[in-house]
């Protein structure tokens, strides 16, 4: 699904590898450092900019090398407060690819779904990509 790869640094808090999908309908973001609430806000803001720049609505966020360093309540406030402010399109489809042992993202899809966002956490890359392709 991802062929053309380019590198970018959104901010000093993490290093990312970005990929534009073969059909250029999806952007993959690999995050290599653990992060928290403020970094999540910066990432969400950047995703909205990338969506506009590349005319895409699908994102695969690979966090297998990182974990969320915040609480469940911070995930709730992130979706209910920050995403409301940032205002990403409800048509965005986001797959988060986490490692098998990492459960730090598991609450996020519940809160996102309750607010009308399409976001799921996967432990298997093939399933994540298939889910994105089906939308």
JSON list of C-alpha atoms in Angstrom, two decimals, residues 10 18 27 29 39-61 78-79 81-94 117 119:
[
{"chain": "A", "resi": 10, "resn": "UNK", "atom": "CA", "xyz": [7.05, 17.50, 12.66]},
{"chain": "A", "resi": 18, "resn": "UNK", "atom": "CA", "xyz": [5.88, 9.36, 6.31]},
{"chain": "A", "resi": 27, "resn": "UNK", "atom": "CA", "xyz": [-0.60, 8.54, 4.39]},
{"chain": "A", "resi": 29, "resn": "UNK", "atom": "CA", "xyz": [3.12, 7.86, 9.72]},
{"chain": "A", "resi": 39, "resn": "UNK", "atom": "CA", "xyz": [2.38, 15.64, 21.23]},
{"chain": "A", "resi": 40, "resn": "UNK", "atom": "CA", "xyz": [-0.93, 14.02, 20.26]},
{"chain": "A", "resi": 41, "resn": "UNK", "atom": "CA", "xyz": [-2.40, 17.48, 19.71]},
{"chain": "A", "resi": 42, "resn": "UNK", "atom": "CA", "xyz": [0.53, 18.48, 17.49]},
{"chain": "A", "resi": 43, "resn": "UNK", "atom": "CA", "xyz": [0.21, 15.23, 15.53]},
{"chain": "A", "resi": 44, "resn": "UNK", "atom": "CA", "xyz": [-3.54, 15.74, 15.00]},
{"chain": "A", "resi": 45, "resn": "UNK", "atom": "CA", "xyz": [-2.92, 19.28, 13.76]},
{"chain": "A", "resi": 46, "resn": "UNK", "atom": "CA", "xyz": [-0.26, 18.00, 11.36]},
{"chain": "A", "resi": 47, "resn": "UNK", "atom": "CA", "xyz": [-2.57, 15.25, 10.08]},
{"chain": "A", "resi": 48, "resn": "UNK", "atom": "CA", "xyz": [-5.19, 17.85, 9.16]},
{"chain": "A", "resi": 49, "resn": "UNK", "atom": "CA", "xyz": [-2.52, 19.82, 7.27]},
{"chain": "A", "resi": 50, "resn": "UNK", "atom": "CA", "xyz": [-1.26, 16.69, 5.48]},
{"chain": "A", "resi": 51, "resn": "UNK", "atom": "CA", "xyz": [-4.82, 15.72, 4.55]},
{"chain": "A", "resi": 52, "resn": "UNK", "atom": "CA", "xyz": [-5.34, 19.10, 2.94]},
{"chain": "A", "resi": 53, "resn": "UNK", "atom": "CA", "xyz": [-1.92, 19.14, 1.26]},
{"chain": "A", "resi": 54, "resn": "UNK", "atom": "CA", "xyz": [-2.16, 15.64, -0.25]},
{"chain": "A", "resi": 55, "resn": "UNK", "atom": "CA", "xyz": [-5.97, 15.43, -0.58]},
{"chain": "A", "resi": 56, "resn": "UNK", "atom": "CA", "xyz": [-6.19, 12.24, 1.50]},
{"chain": "A", "resi": 57, "resn": "UNK", "atom": "CA", "xyz": [-8.58, 11.07, 4.20]},
{"chain": "A", "resi": 58, "resn": "UNK", "atom": "CA", "xyz": [-6.92, 7.80, 5.29]},
{"chain": "A", "resi": 59, "resn": "UNK", "atom": "CA", "xyz": [-4.06, 7.48, 7.74]},
{"chain": "A", "resi": 60, "resn": "UNK", "atom": "CA", "xyz": [-2.06, 4.57, 9.11]},
{"chain": "A", "resi": 61, "resn": "UNK", "atom": "CA", "xyz": [-0.23, 5.62, 12.27]},
{"chain": "A", "resi": 78, "resn": "UNK", "atom": "CA", "xyz": [-7.96, 14.85, 23.62]},
{"chain": "A", "resi": 79, "resn": "UNK", "atom": "CA", "xyz": [-10.93, 13.66, 21.56]},
{"chain": "A", "resi": 81, "resn": "UNK", "atom": "CA", "xyz": [-11.64, 19.02, 23.57]},
{"chain": "A", "resi": 82, "resn": "UNK", "atom": "CA", "xyz": [-8.73, 19.09, 21.14]},
{"chain": "A", "resi": 83, "resn": "UNK", "atom": "CA", "xyz": [-10.27, 17.28, 18.19]},
{"chain": "A", "resi": 84, "resn": "UNK", "atom": "CA", "xyz": [-13.32, 19.50, 18.50]},
{"chain": "A", "resi": 85, "resn": "UNK", "atom": "CA", "xyz": [-11.01, 22.52, 18.32]},
{"chain": "A", "resi": 86, "resn": "UNK", "atom": "CA", "xyz": [-8.82, 21.13, 15.51]},
{"chain": "A", "resi": 87, "resn": "UNK", "atom": "CA", "xyz": [-11.94, 19.96, 13.66]},
{"chain": "A", "resi": 88, "resn": "UNK", "atom": "CA", "xyz": [-10.67, 17.11, 11.48]},
{"chain": "A", "resi": 89, "resn": "UNK", "atom": "CA", "xyz": [-13.11, 15.91, 8.88]},
{"chain": "A", "resi": 90, "resn": "UNK", "atom": "CA", "xyz": [-15.44, 13.17, 10.09]},
{"chain": "A", "resi": 91, "resn": "UNK", "atom": "CA", "xyz": [-14.66, 11.33, 6.87]},
{"chain": "A", "resi": 92, "resn": "UNK", "atom": "CA", "xyz": [-11.06, 10.74, 7.99]},
{"chain": "A", "resi": 93, "resn": "UNK", "atom": "CA", "xyz": [-10.26, 7.08, 8.59]},
{"chain": "A", "resi": 94, "resn": "UNK", "atom": "CA", "xyz": [-7.40, 6.42, 11.00]},
{"chain": "A", "resi": 117, "resn": "UNK", "atom": "CA", "xyz": [-14.66, 9.50, 14.19]},
{"chain": "A", "resi": 119, "resn": "UNK", "atom": "CA", "xyz": [-10.48, 5.24, 14.29]}
]
